[in-house]
XYZ file of C-alpha atoms in Angstrom:
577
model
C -8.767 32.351 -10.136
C -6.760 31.045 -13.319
C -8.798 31.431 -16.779
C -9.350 28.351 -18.598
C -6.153 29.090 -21.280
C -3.556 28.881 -18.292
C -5.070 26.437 -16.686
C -4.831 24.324 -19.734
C -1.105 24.975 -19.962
C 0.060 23.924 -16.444
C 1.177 20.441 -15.844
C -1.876 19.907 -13.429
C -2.058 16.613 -11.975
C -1.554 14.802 -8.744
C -0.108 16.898 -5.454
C -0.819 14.293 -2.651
C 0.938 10.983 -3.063
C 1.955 10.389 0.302
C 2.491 12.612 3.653
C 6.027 13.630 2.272
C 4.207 15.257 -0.534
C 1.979 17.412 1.889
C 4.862 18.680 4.028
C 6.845 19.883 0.550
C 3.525 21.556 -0.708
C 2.775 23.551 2.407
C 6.136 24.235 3.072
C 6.651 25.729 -0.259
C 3.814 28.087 0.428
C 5.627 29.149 3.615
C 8.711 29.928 1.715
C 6.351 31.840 -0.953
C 5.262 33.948 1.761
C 8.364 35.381 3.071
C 8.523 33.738 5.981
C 11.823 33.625 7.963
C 11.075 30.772 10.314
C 9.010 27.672 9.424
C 8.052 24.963 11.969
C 7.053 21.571 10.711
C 5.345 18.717 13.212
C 4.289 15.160 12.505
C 2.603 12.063 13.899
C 2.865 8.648 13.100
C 4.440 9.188 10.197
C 2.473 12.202 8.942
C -0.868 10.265 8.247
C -2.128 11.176 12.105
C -1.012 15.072 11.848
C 0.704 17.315 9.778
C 1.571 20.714 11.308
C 3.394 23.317 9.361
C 3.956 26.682 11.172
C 4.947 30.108 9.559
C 5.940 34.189 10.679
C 5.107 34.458 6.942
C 3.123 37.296 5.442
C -0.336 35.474 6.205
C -3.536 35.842 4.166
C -7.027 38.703 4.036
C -9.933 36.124 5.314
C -10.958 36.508 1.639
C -8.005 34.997 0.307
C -8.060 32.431 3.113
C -11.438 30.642 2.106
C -10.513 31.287 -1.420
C -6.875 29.365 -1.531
C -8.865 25.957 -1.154
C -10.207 26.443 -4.367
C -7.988 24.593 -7.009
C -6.700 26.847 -9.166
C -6.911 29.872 -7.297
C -3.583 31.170 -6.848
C -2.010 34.893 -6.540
C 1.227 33.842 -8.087
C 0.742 33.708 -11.516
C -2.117 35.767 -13.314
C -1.925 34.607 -17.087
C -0.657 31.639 -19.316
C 2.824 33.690 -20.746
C 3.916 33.930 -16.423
C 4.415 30.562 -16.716
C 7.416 31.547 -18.932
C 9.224 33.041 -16.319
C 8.240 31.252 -12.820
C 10.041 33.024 -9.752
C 7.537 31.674 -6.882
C 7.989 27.779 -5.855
C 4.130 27.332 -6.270
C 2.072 28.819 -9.108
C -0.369 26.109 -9.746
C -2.767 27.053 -6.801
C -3.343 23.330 -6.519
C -1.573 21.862 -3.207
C -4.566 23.063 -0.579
C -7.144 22.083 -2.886
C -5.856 18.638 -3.462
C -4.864 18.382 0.439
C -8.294 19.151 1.866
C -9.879 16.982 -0.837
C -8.546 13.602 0.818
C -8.004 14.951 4.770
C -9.184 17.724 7.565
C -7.305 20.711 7.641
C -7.130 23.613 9.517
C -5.622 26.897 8.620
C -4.885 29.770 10.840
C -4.025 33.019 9.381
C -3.100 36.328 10.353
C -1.465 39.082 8.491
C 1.845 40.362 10.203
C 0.744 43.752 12.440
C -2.609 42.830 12.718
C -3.697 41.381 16.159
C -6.907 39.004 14.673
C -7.118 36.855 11.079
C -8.881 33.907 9.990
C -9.240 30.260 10.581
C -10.687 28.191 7.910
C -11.922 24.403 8.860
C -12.296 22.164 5.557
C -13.077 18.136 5.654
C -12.821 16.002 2.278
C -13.303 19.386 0.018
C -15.867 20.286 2.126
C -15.915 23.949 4.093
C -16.955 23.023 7.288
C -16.382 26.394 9.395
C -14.317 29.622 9.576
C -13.979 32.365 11.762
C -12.132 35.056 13.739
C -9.207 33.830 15.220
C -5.988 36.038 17.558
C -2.481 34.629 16.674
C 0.512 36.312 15.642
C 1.124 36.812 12.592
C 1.749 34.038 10.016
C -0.108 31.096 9.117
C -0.413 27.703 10.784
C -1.519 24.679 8.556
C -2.464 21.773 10.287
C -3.611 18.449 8.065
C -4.835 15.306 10.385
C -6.103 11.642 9.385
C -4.453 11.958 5.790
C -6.483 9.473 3.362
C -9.194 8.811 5.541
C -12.037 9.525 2.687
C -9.747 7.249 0.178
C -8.527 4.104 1.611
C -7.729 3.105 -1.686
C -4.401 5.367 -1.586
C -3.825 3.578 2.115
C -2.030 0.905 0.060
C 0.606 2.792 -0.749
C 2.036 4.126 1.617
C 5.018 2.955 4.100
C 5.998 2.000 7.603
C 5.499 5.323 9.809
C 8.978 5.513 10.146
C 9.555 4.723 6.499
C 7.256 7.819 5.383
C 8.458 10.170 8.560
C 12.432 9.954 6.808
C 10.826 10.704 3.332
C 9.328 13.957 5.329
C 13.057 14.147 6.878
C 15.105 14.182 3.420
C 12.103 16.637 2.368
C 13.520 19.278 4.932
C 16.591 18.781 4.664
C 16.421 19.647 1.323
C 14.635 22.875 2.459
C 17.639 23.404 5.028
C 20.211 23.283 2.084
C 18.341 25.669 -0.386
C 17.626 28.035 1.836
C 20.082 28.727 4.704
C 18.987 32.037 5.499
C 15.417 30.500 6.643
C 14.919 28.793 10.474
C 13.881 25.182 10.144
C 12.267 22.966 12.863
C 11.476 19.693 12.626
C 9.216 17.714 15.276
C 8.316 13.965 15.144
C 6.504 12.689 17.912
C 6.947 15.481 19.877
C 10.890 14.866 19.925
C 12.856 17.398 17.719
C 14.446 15.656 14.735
C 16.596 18.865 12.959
C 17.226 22.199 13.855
C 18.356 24.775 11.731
C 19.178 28.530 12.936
C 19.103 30.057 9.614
C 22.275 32.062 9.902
C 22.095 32.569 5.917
C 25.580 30.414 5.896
C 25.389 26.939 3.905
C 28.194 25.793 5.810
C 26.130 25.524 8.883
C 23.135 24.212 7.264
C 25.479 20.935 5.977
C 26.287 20.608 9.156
C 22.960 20.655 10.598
C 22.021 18.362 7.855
C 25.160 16.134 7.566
C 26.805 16.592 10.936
C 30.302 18.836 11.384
C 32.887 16.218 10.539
C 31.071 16.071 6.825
C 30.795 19.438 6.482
C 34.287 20.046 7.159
C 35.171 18.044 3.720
C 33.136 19.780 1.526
C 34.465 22.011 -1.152
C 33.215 25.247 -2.165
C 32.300 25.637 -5.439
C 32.034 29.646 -6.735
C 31.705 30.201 -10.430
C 29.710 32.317 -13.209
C 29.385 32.130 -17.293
C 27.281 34.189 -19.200
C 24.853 34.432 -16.849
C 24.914 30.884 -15.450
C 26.180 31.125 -11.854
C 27.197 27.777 -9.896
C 26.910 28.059 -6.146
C 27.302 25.488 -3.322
C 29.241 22.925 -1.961
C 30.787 19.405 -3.486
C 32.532 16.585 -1.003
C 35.794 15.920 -1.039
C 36.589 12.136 -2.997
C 36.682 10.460 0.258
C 33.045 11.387 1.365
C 31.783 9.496 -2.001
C 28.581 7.321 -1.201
C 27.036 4.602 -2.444
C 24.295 6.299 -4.030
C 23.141 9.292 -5.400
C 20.700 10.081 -2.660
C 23.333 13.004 -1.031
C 23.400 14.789 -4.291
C 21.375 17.888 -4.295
C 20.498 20.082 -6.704
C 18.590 23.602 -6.822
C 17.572 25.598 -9.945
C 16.567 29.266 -8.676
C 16.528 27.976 -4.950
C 13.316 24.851 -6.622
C 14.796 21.550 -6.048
C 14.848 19.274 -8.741
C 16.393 15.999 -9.702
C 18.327 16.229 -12.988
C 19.949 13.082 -14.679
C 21.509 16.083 -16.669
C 23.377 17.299 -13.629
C 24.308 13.609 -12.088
C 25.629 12.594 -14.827
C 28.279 16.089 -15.542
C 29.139 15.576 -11.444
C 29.907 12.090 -11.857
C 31.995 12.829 -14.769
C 33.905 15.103 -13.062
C 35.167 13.427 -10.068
C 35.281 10.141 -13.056
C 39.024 9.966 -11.983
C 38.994 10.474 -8.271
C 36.475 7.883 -7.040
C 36.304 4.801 -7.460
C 33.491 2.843 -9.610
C 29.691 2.604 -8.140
C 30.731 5.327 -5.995
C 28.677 8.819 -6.037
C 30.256 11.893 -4.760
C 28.055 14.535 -2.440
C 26.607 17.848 -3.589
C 24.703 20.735 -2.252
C 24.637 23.335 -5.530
C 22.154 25.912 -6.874
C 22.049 27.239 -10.317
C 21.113 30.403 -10.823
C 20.055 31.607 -14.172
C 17.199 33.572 -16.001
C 13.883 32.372 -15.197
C 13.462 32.557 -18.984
C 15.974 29.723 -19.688
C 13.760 26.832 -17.581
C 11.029 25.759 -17.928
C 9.993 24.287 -14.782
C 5.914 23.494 -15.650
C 7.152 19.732 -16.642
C 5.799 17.887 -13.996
C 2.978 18.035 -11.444
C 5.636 17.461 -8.624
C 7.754 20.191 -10.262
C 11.274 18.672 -9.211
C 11.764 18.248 -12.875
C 12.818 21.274 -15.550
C 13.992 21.715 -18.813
C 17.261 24.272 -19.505
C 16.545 25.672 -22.882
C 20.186 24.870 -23.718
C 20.590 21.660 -21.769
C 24.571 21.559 -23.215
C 25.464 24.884 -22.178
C 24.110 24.406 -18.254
C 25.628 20.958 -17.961
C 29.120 22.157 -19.718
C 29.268 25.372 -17.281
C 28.434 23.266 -14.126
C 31.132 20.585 -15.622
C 33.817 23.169 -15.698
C 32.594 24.727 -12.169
C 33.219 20.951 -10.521
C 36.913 20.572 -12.101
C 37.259 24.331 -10.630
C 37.016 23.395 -7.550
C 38.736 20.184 -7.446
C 41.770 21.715 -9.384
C 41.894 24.602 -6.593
C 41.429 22.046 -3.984
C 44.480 20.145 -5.240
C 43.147 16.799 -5.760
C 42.550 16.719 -9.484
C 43.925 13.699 -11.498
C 44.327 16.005 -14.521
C 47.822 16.009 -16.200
C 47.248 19.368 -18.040
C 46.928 22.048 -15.073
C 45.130 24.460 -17.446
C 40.914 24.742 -17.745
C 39.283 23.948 -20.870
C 36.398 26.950 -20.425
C 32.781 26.042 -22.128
C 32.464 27.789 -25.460
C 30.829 31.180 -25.628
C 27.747 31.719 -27.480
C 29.691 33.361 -30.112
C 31.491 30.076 -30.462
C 35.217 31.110 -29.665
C 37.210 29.632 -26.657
C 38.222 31.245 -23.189
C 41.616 31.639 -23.119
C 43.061 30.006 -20.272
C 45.729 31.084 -18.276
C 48.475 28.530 -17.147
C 50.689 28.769 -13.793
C 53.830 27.464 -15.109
C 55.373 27.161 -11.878
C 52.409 24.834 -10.304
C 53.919 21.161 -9.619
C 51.386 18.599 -11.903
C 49.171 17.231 -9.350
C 49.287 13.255 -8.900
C 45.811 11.324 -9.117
C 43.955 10.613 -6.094
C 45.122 7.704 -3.923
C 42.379 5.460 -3.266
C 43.025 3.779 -0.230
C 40.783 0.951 -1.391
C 43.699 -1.596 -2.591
C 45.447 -2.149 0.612
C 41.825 -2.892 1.758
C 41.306 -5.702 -0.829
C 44.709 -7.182 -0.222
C 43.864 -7.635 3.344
C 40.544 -9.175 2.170
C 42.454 -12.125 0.241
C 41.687 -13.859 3.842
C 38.480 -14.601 2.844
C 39.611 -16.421 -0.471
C 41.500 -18.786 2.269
C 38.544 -20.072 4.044
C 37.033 -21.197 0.750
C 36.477 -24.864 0.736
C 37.188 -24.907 4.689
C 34.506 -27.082 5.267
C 35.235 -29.686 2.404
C 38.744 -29.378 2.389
C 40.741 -27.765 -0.070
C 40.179 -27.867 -3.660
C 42.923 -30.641 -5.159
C 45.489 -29.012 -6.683
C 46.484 -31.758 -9.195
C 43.539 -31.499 -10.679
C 43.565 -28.550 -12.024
C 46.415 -26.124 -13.825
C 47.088 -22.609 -13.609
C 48.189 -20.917 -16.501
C 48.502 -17.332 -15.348
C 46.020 -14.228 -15.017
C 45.060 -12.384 -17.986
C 45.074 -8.532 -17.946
C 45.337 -8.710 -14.514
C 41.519 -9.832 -14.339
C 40.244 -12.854 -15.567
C 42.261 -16.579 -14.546
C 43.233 -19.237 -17.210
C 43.037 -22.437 -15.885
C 43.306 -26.059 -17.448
C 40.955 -28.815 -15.802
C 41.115 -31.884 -17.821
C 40.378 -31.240 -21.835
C 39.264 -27.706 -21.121
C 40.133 -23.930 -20.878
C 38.756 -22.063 -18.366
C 38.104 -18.503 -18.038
C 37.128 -16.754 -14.409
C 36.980 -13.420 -13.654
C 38.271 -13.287 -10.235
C 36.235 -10.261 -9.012
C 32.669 -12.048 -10.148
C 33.846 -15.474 -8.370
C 34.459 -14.006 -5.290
C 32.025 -11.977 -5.111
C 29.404 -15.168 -5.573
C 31.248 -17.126 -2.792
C 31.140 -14.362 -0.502
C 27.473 -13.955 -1.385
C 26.399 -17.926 -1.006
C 28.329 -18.390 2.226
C 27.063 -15.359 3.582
C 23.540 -15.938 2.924
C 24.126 -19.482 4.280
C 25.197 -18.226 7.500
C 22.165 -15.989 7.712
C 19.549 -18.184 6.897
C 21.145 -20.868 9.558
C 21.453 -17.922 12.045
C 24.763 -18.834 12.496
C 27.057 -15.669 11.691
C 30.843 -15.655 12.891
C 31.894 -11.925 14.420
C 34.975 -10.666 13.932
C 35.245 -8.418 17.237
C 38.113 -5.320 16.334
C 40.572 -4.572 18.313
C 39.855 -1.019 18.904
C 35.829 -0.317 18.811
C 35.005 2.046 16.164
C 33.518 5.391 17.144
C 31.455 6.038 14.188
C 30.854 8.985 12.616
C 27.440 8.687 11.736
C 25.502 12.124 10.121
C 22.169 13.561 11.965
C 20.118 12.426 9.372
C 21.416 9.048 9.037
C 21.427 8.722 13.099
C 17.086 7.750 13.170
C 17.589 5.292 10.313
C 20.199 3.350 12.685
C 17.785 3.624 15.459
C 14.916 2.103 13.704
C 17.110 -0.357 12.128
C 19.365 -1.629 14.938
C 17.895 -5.296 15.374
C 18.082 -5.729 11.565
C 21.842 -4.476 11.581
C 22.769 -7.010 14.380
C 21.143 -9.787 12.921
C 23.482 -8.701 9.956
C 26.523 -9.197 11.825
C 27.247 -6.117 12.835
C 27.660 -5.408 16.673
C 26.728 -1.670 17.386
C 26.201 -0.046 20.884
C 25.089 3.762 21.733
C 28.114 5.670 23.047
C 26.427 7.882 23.689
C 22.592 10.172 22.737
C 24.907 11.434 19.589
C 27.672 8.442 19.193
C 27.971 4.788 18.295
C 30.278 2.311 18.660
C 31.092 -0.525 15.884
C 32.352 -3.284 17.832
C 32.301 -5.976 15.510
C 31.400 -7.480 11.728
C 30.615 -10.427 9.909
C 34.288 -12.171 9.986
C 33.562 -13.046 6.094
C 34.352 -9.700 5.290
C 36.744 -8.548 7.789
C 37.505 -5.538 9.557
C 39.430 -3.349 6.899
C 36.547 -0.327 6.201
C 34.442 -1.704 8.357
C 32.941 1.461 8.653
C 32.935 2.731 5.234
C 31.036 -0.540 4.526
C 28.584 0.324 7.075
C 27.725 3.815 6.044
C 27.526 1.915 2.487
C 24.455 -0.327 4.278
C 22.916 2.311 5.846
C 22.398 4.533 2.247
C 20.746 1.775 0.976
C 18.415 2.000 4.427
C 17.553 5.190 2.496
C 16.086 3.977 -0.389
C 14.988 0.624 0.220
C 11.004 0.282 0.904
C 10.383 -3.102 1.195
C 8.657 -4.658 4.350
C 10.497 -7.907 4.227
C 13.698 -8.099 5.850
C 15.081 -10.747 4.082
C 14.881 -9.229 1.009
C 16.550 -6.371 2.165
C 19.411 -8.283 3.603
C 19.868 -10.357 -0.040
C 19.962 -6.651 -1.676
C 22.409 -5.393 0.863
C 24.466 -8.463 0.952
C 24.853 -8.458 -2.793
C 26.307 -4.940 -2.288
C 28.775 -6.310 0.576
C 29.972 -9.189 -1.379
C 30.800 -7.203 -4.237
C 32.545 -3.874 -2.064
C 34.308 -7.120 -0.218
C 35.292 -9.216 -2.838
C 38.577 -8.831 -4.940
C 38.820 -6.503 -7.772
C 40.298 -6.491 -10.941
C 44.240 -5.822 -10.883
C 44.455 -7.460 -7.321
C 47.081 -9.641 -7.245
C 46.793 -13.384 -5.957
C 48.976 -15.937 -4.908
C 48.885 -19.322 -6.308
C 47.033 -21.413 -3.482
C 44.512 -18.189 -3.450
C 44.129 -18.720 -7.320
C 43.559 -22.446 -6.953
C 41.529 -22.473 -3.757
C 39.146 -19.755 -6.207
C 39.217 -21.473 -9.347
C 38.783 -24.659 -7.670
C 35.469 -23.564 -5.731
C 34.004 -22.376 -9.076
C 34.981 -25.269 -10.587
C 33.415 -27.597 -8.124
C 29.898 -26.893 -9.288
C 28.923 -25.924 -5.694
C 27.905 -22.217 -6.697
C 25.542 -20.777 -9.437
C 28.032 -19.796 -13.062
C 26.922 -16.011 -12.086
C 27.637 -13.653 -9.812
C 24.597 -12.494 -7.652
C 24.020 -9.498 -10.090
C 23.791 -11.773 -12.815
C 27.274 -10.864 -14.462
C 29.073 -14.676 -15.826
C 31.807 -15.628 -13.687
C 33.015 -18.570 -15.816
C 33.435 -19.264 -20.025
C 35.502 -22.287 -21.480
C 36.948 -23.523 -24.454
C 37.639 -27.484 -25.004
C 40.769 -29.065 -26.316
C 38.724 -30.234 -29.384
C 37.423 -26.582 -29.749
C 40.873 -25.721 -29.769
C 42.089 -28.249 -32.118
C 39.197 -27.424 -34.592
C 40.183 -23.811 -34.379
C 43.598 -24.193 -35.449
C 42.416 -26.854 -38.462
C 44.086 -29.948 -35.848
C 41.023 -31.851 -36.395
C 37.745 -31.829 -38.762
């Protein structure tokens, strides 16, 4: 048991949120314990049954009882450990916390002993334990999660909602530790399987699927004892999120704004805006230098020199891309991160190596082809009256000037399309009258393992979308058509674009989801700055705006329209008083 002094130092505080939080607790302990193979089993989501199976070192019958005490804990003995944390646990709270609001069951036996323990404990309470023949490992099985607190009931999801939160839990796992055997069972169907060959290669594509992990870039690279290891994704497997960027600190995973934010600056040339490129990197430096007692969920740290970690990982990214041969940088050579003496890395320079040309995004052509939907504006009125209005020409590319009677207007061409797209969309969908474009060629899509139970679960809401998807196939789909207002060009890029936000997205109402996934269709569909227009396009836009038949924003809020009058004008230039 923890004295008083350390247990007044740890960041103590809630372990059981939801069933997502069990399965990362008790798998951590697994992982603590050596173990080389860890099964994990759920129903209905996890609140039902919770089953997670170990050939870890297992536990003395003593120490079996005694971990469902909170603080009891082997892994850290006095308050200055929790300088230097190597274990993934140390706060001996996750049984403690579990038992307290479910009924577990833990099976134990120590590896080359033929009998352990089994230890029965309901709401805090020790109901039973005995002698028990297994091999060796433990087994921890947690079933009707919450019952004793209905209270916490409230919060939590769909079963299939909290049974993917479980899924991006292990797959996590799967990524930081490659060399371990991963099984994961929901409803008695096997969700992910990963050998544990020990090669991260294979666990991305156990994760992501093969065609992913074939794009991903290795990333190799050490200063002053700060050593980057892992994996990025090439510019074109950029999402539309940041949920596919993982990060490990001494194999814990964490989420680091820190980290985001020197990725993202990275690949700042190569991607194009609201896009997130894909990571799987550890950082391995000493314990010393972290501090990872910050938060009772412990996926947050501080680096003791939060400059230094981001600048090496900065310079480990533009590694790889520059080695890679994609990098938009004009100057071949590698701007190292200072020393802690303060002088510069030299940097050697190839002066043979050809300058490397930016990364083509394929995105233009796409928009060009999407000027089609600026031609059914006003279909149903008729079009807009040209006399009536004046173009004047497009300034910096981006916004149009156009004269309507005394005034000056001002659109920015991106924002108004984006709006129109959004209001006739959401027209159609609340009528229930969407028009399909059907392609040409069906689109086999290439759609990653984990993402594959989110399209299941979500197929009706999809079609009612506008998108018309059939199973190839137990591992394929087919994309046979899309909602004709935004046209087949990256139809499935747009897709994979929905389905992220599947991810994160919680809600129970399906109409809200749609308006917060349309709003992200309109605006990858709509035209973007520096696209070029015709004239009719320009007037058939402007015009539309100018009719007063849409809201003066775009559906993120963003003005699409500003004017100036003629008397403005004339005041300006001292014309009138």
């Amino acid at each position: 048991m923890l004295d008083q002094d350390t247990r007044s130092k740890i960041a103590a505080g809630e372990v059981v949120e939801r069933p997502a939080s069990v399965v990362k607790e008790l798998v951590e302990n697994s992982i603590d314990a050596a173990a080389t193979a860890i099964t994990v089993e759920i129903e209905n989501g996890g609140m039902t049954l919770i089953r997670v199976t170990d050939n870890g070192e297992g536990m003395e019958r003593e120490d079996a009882v005694l971990a469902f005490e909170r603080h009891a804990t082997s892994k850290i003995a006095r308050a200055d450990d929790l300088e230097a944390i190597f274990t993934l646990g140390f706060r001996g709270e996750a049984l403690a916390s579990i038992a307290a609001v479910s009924k577990v069951r833990m099976e134990t036996v120590r590896q080359g002993f033929a009998e352990g323990t089994f230890v029965e404990i309901e709401g805090g309470k020790l109901i039973s334990q005995g002698v028990i023949g297994r091999p060796g490992g433990t087994s921890v099985t947690v079933s009707d999660l919450f019952y004793n607190t209905p209270a916490r009931l409230k919060y939590v999801k769909s079963p299939k909602t909290e049974a993917s939160r479980i899924k991006d839990i292990i797959d996590r796992f799967v990524l930081g530790y490659p060399h371990l055997s991963f099984r994961y069972l929901s409803a008695g169907k096997q969700v992910l399987y990963s050998p544990g060959t020990g090669h991260l290669n294979e666990a991305m594509a156990a994760v992501y699927g093969h065609e992913t992990a074939k794009k991903m870039i290795s990333v190799r690279y050490e200063w002053e004892g700060i050593e980057i290891n892992g994996y990025i994704g090439s510019p074109d497997t950029a999402r539309a999120n940041r949920a596919f960027q993982t990060f490990f600190v001494n194999g814990r995973y964490i989420h680091s704004p820190l980290l985001s934010r020197a990725l993202e600056e990275a690949f700042s040339t190569l991607i194009m805006v609201n896009r997130f490129p894909m990571c799987v990197i550890n950082i391995a430096l000493d314990p010393h230098d972290v501090d990872v007692n910050v938060h009772p969920a412990k996926t947050e740290v501080r680096f003791t020199d939060d400059r230094r970690v981001a600048a090496v990982f900065f310079h480990a990214i533009k590694r790889a891309l520059t080695g890679d041969g994609i990098s938009s940088e004009q100057d071949n050579g590698i701007i190292e991160p200072a020393r802690e003496d303060g002088r510069q890395a030299e940097t050697k320079r190839n002066p043979d190596r050809q300058p490397m040309l930016p990364w083509v995004d394929n995105g233009r052509s796409y928009h060009q082809q999407n000027f089609a939907s600026i031609d059914k504006v006003n279909d149903d009125r008729g079009a807009y009256e040209a006399p009536s209005i004046r173009v004047i020409g497009v300034l910096f590319s981006t916004y149009l000037l156009i004269e309507k009677t005394d005034q000056l207007y001002i659109i920015d061409q991106h924002a108004a399309h984006e709006r129109i797209l959004y209001e006739q969309y959401m027209d159609m969908l609340q009528k229930q009258h969407l028009e399909l474009q059907y392609l040409v060629s069906p689109l086999v899509l290439d759609i990653m393992p984990q993402e594959r139970q989110l399209l299941e679960d979500n197929m009706e809401l999809l079609r009612s979308m506008g998108f018309e998807i059939d199973e190839f196939d137990s591992d394929t789909y087919v994309l046979r058509a899309v909602p004709v207002l935004f046209g087949q060009p990256r139809a499935e890029g747009l897709l994979k674009d929905i389905i992220d936000g599947m991810r994160l997205f919680d809600a129970h109402s399906p109409y809200d989801y749609r308006r917060e996934e349309v709003m992200m269709m309109a605006c990858r569909s709509a035209v973007k700055a520096h696209d070029r227009l015709d004239q009719s396009q320009i007037i058939r836009l402007a015009g539309e705006i100018l009719s007063g038949n849409v809201p003066p924003t775009c559906p993120h809020g963003r003005p699409i329209v500003r004017s100036v009058s003629k008397y403005e004008l004339e005041k300006m230039f001292k014309r009138v008083q």
